[in-house]
Short mmCIF file of C-alpha atoms in Angstrom, two decimals:
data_model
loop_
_atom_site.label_atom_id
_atom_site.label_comp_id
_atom_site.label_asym_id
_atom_site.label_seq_id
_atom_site.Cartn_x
_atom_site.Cartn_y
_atom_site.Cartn_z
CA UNK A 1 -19.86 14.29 -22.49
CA UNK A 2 -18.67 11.04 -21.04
CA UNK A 3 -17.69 9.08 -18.05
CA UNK A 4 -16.21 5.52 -17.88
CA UNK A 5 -16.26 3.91 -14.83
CA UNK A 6 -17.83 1.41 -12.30
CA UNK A 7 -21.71 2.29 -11.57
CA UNK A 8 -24.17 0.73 -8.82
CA UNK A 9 -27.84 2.03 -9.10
CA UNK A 10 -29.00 1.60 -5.53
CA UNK A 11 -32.97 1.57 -4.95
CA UNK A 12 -33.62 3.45 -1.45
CA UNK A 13 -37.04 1.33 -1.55
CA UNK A 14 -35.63 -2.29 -0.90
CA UNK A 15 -34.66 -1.94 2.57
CA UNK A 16 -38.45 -0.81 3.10
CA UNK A 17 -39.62 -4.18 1.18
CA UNK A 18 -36.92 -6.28 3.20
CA UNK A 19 -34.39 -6.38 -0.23
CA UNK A 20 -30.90 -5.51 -0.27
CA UNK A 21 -28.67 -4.49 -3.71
CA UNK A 22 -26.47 -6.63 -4.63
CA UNK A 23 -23.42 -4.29 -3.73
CA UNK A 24 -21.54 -4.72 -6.62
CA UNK A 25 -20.46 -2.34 -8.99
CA UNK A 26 -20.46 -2.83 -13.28
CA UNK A 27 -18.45 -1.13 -15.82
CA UNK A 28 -20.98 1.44 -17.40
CA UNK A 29 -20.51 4.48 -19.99
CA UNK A 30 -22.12 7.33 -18.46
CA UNK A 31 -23.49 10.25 -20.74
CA UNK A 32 -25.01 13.40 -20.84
CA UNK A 33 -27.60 13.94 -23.57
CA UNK A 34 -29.95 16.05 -25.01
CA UNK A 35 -32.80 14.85 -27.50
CA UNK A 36 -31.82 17.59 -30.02
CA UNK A 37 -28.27 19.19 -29.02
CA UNK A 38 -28.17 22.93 -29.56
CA UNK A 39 -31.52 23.44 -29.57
CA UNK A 40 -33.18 26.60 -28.29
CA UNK A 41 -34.44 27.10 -25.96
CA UNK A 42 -32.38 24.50 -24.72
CA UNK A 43 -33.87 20.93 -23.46
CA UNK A 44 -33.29 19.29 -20.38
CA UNK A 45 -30.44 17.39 -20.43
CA UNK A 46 -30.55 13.80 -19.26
CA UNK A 47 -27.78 11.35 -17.38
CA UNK A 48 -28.19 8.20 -19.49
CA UNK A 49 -26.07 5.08 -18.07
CA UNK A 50 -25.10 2.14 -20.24
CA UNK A 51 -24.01 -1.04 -19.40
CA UNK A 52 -22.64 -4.01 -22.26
CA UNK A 53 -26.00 -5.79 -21.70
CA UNK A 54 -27.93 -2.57 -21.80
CA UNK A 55 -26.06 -0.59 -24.92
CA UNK A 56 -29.10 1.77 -25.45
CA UNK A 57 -29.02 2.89 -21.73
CA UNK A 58 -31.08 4.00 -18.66
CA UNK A 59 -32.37 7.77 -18.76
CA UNK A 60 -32.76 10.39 -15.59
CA UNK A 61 -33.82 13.92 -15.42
CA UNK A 62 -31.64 15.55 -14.24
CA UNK A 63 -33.09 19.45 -13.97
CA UNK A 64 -34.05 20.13 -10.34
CA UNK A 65 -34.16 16.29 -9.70
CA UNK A 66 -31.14 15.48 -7.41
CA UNK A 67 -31.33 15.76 -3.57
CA UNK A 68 -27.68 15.46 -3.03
CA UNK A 69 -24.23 14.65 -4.12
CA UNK A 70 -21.29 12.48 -1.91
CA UNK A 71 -17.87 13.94 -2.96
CA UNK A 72 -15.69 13.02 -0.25
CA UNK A 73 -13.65 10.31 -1.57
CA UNK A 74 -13.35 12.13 -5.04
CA UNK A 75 -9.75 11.92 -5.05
CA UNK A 76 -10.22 7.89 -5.39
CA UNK A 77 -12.33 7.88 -8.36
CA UNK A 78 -15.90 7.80 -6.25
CA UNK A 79 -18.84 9.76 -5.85
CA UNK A 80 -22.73 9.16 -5.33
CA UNK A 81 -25.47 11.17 -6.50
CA UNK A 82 -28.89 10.89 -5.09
CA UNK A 83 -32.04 11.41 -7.10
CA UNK A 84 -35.28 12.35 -5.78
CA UNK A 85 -37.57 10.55 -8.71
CA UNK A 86 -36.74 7.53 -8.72
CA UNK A 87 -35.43 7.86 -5.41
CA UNK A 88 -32.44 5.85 -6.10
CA UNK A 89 -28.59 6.37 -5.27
CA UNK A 90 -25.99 6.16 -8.31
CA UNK A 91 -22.96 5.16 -6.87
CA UNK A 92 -19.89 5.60 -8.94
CA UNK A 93 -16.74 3.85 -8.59
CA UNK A 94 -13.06 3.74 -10.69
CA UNK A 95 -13.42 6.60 -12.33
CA UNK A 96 -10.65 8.93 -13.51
CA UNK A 97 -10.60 11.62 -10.61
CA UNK A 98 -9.92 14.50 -12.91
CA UNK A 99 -13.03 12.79 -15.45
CA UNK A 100 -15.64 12.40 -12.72
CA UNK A 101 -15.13 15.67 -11.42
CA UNK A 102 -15.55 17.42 -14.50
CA UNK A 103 -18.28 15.13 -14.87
CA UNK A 104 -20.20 15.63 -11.82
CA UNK A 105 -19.66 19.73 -12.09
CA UNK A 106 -22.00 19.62 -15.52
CA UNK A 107 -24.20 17.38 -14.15
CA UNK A 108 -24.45 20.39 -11.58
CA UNK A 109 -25.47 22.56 -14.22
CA UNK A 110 -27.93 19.75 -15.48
CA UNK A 111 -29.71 19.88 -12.54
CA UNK A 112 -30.09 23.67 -11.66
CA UNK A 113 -30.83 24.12 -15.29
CA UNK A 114 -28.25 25.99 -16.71
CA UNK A 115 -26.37 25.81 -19.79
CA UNK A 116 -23.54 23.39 -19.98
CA UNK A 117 -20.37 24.64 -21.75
CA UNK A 118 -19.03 21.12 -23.07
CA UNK A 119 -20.50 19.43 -26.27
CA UNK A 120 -23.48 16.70 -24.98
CA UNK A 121 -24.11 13.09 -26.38
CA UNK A 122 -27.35 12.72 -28.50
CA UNK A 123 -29.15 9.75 -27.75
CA UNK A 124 -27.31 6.94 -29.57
CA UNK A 125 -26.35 3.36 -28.24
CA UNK A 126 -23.09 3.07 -27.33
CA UNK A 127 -20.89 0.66 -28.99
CA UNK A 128 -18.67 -2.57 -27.78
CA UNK A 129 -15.43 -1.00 -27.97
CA UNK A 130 -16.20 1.42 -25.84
CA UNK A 131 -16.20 -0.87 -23.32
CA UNK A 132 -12.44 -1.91 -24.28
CA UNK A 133 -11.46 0.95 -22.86
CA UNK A 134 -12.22 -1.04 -19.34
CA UNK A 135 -8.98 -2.58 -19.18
CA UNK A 136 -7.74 -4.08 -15.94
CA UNK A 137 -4.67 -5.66 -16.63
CA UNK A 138 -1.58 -4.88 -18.76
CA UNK A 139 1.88 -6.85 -19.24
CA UNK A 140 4.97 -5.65 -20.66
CA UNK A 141 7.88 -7.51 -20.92
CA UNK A 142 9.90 -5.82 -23.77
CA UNK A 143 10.86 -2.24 -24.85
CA UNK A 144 9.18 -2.33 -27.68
CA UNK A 145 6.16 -3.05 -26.55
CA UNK A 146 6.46 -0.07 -23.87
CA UNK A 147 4.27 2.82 -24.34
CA UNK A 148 5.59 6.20 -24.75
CA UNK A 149 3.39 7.97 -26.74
CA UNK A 150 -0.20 7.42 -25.23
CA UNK A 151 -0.91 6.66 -21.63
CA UNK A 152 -1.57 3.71 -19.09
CA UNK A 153 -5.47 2.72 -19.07
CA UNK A 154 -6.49 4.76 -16.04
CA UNK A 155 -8.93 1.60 -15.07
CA UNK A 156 -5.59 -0.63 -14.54
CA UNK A 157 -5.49 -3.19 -11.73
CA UNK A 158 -2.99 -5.28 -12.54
CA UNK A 159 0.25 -2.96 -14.76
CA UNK A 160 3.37 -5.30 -15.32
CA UNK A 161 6.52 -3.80 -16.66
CA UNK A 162 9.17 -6.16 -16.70
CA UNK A 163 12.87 -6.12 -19.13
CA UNK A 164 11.91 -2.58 -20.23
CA UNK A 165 14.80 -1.41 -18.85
CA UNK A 166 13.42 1.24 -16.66
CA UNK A 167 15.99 3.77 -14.86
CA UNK A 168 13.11 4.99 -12.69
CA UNK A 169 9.54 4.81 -12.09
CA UNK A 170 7.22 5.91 -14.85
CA UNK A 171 5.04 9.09 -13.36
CA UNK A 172 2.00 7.80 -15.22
CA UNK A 173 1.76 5.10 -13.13
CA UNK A 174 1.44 6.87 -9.93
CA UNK A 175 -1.85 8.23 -12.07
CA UNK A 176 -3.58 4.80 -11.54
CA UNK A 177 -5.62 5.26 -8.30
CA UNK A 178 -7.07 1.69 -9.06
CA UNK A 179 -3.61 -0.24 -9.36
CA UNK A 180 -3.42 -3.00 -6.87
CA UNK A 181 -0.51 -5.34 -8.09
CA UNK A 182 2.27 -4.09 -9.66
CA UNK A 183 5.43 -5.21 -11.21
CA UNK A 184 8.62 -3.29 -12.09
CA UNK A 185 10.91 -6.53 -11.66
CA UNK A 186 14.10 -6.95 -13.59
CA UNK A 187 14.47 -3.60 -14.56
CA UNK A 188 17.10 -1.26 -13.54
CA UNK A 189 15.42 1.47 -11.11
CA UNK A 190 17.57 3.12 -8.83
CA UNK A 191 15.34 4.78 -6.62
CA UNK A 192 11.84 4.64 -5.56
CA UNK A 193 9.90 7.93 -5.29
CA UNK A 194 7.11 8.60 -2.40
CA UNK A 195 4.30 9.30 -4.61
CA UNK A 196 3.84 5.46 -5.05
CA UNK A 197 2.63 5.51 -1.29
CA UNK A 198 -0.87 7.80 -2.98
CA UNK A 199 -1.72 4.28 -4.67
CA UNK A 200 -3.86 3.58 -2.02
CA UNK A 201 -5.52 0.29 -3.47
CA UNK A 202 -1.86 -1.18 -3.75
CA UNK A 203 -1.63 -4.81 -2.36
CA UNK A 204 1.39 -5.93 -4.09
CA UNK A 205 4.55 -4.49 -5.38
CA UNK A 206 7.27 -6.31 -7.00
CA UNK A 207 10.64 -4.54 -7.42
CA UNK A 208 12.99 -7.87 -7.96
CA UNK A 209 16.09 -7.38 -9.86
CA UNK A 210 16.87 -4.35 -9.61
CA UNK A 211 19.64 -1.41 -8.38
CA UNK A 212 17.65 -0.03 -4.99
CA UNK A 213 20.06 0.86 -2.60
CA UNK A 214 17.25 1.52 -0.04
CA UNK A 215 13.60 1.70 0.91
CA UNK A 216 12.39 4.89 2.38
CA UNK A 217 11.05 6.09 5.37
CA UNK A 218 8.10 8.48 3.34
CA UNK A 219 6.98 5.00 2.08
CA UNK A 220 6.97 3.06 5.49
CA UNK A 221 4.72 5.97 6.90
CA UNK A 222 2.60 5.97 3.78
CA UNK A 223 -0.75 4.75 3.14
CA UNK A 224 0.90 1.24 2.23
CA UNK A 225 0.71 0.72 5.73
CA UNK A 226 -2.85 -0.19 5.28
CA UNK A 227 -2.80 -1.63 1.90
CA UNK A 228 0.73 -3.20 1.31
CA UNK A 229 0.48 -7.43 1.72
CA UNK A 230 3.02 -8.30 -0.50
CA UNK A 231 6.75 -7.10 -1.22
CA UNK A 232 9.21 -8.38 -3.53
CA UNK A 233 12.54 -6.28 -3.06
CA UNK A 234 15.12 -9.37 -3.83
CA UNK A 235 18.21 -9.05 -5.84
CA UNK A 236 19.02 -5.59 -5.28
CA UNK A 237 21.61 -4.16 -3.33
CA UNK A 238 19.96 -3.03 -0.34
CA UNK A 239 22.11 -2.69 3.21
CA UNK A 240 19.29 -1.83 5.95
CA UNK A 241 15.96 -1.56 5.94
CA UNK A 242 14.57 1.73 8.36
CA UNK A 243 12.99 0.57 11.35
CA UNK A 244 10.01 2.63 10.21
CA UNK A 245 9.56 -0.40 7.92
CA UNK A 246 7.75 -2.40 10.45
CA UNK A 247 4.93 -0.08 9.98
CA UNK A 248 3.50 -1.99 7.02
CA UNK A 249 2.23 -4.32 9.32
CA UNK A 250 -0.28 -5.46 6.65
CA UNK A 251 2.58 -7.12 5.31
CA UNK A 252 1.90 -11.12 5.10
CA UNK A 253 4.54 -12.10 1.87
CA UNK A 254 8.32 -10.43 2.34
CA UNK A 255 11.37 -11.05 -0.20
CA UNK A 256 14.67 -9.65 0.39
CA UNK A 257 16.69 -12.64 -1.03
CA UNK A 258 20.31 -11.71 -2.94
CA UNK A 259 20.92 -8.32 -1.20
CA UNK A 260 23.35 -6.69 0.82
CA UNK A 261 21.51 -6.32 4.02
CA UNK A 262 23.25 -6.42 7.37
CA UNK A 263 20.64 -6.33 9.79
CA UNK A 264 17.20 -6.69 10.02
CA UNK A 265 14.87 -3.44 11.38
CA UNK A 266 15.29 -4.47 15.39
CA UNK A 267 11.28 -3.70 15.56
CA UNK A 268 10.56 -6.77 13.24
CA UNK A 269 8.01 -8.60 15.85
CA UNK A 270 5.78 -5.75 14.82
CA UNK A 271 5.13 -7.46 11.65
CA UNK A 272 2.55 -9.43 12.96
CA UNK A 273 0.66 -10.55 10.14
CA UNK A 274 4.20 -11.42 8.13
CA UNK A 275 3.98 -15.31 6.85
CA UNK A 276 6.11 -15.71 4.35
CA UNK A 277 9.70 -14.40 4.87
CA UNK A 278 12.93 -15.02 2.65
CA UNK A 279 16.33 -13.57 3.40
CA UNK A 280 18.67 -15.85 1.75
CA UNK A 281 22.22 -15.11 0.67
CA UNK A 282 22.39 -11.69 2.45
CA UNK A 283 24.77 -10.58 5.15
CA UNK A 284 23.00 -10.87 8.30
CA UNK A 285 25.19 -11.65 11.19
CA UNK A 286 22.55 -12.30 13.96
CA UNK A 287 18.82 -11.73 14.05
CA UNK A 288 16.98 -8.88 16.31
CA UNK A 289 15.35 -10.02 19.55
CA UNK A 290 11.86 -9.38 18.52
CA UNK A 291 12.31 -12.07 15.65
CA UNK A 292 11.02 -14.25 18.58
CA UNK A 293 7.57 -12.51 18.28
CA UNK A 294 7.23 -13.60 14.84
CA UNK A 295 4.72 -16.75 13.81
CA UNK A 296 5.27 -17.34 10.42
CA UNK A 297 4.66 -20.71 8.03
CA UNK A 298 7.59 -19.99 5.94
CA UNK A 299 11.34 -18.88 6.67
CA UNK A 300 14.34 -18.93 4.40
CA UNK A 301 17.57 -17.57 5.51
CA UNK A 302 20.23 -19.79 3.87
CA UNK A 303 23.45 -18.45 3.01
CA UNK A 304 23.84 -15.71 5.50
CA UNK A 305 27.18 -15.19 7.54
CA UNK A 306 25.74 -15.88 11.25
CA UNK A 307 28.37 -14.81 13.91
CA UNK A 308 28.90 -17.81 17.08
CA UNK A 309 27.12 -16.43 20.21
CA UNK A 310 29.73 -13.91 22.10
CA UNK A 311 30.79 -15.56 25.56
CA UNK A 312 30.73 -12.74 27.16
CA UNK A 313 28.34 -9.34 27.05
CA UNK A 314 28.63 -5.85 26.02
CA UNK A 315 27.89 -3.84 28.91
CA UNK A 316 26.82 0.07 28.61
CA UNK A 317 25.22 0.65 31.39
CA UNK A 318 25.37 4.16 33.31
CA UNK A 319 24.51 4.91 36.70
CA UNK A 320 22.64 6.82 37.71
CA UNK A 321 20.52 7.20 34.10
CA UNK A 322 21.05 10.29 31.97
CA UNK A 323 18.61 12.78 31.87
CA UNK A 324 17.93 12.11 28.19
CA UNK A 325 18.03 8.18 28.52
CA UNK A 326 15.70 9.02 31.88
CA UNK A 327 13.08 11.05 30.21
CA UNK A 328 13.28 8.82 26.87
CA UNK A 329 12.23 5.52 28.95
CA UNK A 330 9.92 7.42 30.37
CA UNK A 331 8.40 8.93 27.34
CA UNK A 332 8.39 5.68 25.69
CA UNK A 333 6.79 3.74 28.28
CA UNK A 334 3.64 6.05 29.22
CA UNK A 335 3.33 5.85 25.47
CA UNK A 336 3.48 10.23 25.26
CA UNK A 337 2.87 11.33 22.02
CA UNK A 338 5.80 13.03 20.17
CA UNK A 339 6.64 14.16 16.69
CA UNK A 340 9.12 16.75 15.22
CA UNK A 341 6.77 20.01 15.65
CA UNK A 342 6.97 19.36 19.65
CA UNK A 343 10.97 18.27 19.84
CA UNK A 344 13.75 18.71 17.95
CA UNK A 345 14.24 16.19 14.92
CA UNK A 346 17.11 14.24 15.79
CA UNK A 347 15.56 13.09 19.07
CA UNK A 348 12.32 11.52 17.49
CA UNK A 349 14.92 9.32 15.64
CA UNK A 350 16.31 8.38 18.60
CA UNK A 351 12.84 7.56 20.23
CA UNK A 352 12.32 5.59 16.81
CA UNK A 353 14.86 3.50 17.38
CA UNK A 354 15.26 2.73 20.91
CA UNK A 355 15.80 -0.75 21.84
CA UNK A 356 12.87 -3.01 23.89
CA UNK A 357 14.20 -4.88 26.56
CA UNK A 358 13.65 -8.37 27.10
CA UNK A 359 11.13 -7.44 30.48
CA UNK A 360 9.27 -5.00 27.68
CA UNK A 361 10.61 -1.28 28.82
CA UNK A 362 12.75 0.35 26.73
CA UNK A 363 16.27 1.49 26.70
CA UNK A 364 18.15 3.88 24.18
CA UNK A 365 22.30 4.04 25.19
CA UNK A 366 22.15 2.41 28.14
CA UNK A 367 21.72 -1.31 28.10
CA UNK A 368 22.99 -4.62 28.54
CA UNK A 369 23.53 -6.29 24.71
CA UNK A 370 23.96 -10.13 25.07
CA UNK A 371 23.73 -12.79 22.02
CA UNK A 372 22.18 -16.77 22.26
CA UNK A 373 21.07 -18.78 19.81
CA UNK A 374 17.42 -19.70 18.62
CA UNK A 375 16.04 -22.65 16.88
CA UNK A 376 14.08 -21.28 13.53
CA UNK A 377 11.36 -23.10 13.94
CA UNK A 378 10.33 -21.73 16.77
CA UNK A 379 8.98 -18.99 14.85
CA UNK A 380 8.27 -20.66 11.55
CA UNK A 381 6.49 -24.16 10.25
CA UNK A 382 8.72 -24.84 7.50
CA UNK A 383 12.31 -23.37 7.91
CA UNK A 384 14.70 -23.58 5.25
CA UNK A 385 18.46 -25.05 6.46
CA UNK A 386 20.85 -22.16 7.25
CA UNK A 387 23.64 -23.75 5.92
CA UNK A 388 24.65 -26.73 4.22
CA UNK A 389 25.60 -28.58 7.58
CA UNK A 390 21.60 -29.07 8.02
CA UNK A 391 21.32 -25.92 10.83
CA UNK A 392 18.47 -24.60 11.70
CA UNK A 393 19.35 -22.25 14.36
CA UNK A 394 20.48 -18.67 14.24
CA UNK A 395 22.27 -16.06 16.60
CA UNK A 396 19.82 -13.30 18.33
CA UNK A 397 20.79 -10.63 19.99
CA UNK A 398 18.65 -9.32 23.17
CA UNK A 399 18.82 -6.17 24.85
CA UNK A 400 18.27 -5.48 28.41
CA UNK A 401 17.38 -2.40 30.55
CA UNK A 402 19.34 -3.31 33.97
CA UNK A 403 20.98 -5.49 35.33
CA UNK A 404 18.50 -7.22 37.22
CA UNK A 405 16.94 -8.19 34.09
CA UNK A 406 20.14 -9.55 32.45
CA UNK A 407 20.74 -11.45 35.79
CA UNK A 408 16.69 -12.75 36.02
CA UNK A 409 17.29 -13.94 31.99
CA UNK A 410 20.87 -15.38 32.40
CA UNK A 411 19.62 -18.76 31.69
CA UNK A 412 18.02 -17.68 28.81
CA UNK A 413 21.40 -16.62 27.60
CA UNK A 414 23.45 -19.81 28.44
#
């Protein structure tokens, strides 16, 4: 029996002597063995670890000689197991999820004793191309060369699948927990499902030139929010991004060139680590107020239809408040936790998407919408021209609570 994946042997001594490990994980076969396989009565069977410098491996006991196992982040292909002699931890790392556990349940067995129901490894050294299996990177760029028959190398990093003309995303990539760049550019994928938020390593995903129509709200809330830092969703035909999209705030590279998009998400100052942003040749008419908030070294929004500045604004205020737009501002701005199991559905999107003020409080129907102008590079080093007349400013469009504060920012609004 067999395990490939990344393996750390971890003295507990060295802290005692003043060492550390070095902290860094190799690619290793791991096997369980027996000296004579099938013998009876049986022998103890052995965890034997080899490395591509050390094909003829390192031997354990394993019969009543582990203190404890670390399961908790199973799921992600890792797991420790702690010997008692010698007291060492053996910290494995990209492994197939569905391998190591299978894996780690004999070498339960190992250890109480008992007889393992799965065929063991004698003690042979392990050959070169097993370590080919160790693949990190794979690029496709033709549909011939795109496999249908056999599956992705779970140990992927890197999977690019480009002109394969793809209708939709291939399930047995959502099986590579270790995937952290991948490209599905120039295909012709429709729709993206949430399962691609469970690649929880994933730091960049390119989706260029293709037929999206959206991006969804499952993957805004996913676990890309901690992992995403680059997205490449140009040349599709895309209208509106959700305003949940601002939670990927790990975002630092952004693409949405050659769309169809008519707005920007008004939360988009929530972006804070964004640095790289290109828009051009969409269908943006004016840019939120929160754009302000933005500090980024590259901008590119050339070929969009910017409206002039209205003259005059568009008033909706009420007085007195609502009870709703009362109790909403008020929600909003003691920060009171809410979510669909406490009120009903439609009124957490309205929460979602109320609109900040220029004094910071919030407002949801009942505001004061007035348009100015801002110079781009204000918010950006290196600014692309808007148009071809050499402009570099753009219309924004501010929202404000009261009165008093549209009167108190009337000069920023000349």
């Amino acid at each position: 029996m067999k395990l490939h994946c990344e393996v750390e042997v971890v003295s507990r001594r060295l802290p005692a002597l003043g060492m550390r490990n070095r902290g860094k994980g190799i690619r290793a076969v791991l096997s369980l063995c027996q000296q004579t396989p099938g013998s009876r009565p049986p022998l103890p069977t052995c965890l034997v670890i080899c490395t591509l410098r050390d094909k003829r491996g390192t031997r354990y006991e394993l019969k009543e000689n582990i203190e404890q196992f670390f399961t908790k982040f199973m799921d992600e292909g890792k797991a420790t197991v702690r010997l008692k002699e010698p007291p060492v931890d053996i910290c494995l790392s990209k492994a197939n999820s569905s391998s190591l556990k299978s894996f780690l349940s004999a070498v339960r067995l190992a250890h109480r004793g008992c007889n393992i129901e799965v065929p063991l490894s004698t003690f042979t050294p392990v050959k070169t191309s097993e370590f080919e299996k160790f693949k990190t990177k794979m690029v496709i760029t033709s549909k011939k060369d795109y496999p249908l028959s056999k599956n992705f190398p779970y140990s992927l990093e890197h999977l690019q699948t480009s002109y394969c003309g793809l209708v939709r995303v291939d399930m047995r990539m959502l099986c590579l927990k270790n995937l952290r760049k991948l490209d599905l550019s120039h295909n012709h994928i429709k729709k993206l499902p949430a399962t691609i938020g469970d690649l929880i390593h994933l730091q960049e995903l390119n989706l260029s030139d293709n037929h999206l129509e959206s991006f969804s709200v499952a993957l805004c809330q996913s676990t890309l929010q901690k992992s995403l830092r680059s997205l490449d969703l140009s040349k599709n035909k895309i209208k509106a991004l959700p305003v949940q999209f601002c939670q990927l705030r790990e975002l630092t590279d952004l693409k949405l060139d050659d769309n169809e998009l008519i707005r920007f998400p008004f939360k988009m100052g929530q972006l804070t680590n964004l640095r790289f942003l290109s828009a051009a040749r969409n269908k943006l008419p004016f840019l939120p107020s929160e754009f302000q908030n933005l500090s980024l070294e590259y901008l590119d929004l050339f070929g969009n239809t910017f409206e002039q500045p209205k003259a005059l604004p568009v008033i909706m205020l009420q007085t007195p408040l609502t009870l709703l737009e009362s109790s909403a501002r008020a929600m909003l701005y003691n920060r009171i936790p809410y979510g669909s199991h406490i009120i009903p559905f439609h009124l957490c999107q309205d929460l979602d998407t109320a609109k900040t003020c220029v004094c910071g409080r919030f407002c949801l129907s009942c505001f004061i919408q007035g348009t100015t102008t801002m110079n781009l590079h204000s918010v950006a080093h290196t600014v692309v021209l808007v148009d071809n007349m050499g402009g570099t400013e753009a219309p924004i469009i501010s929202y404000f609570c009261s009165l008093a504060c549209y009167v108190n920012s009337c000069d920023m609004l000349k």
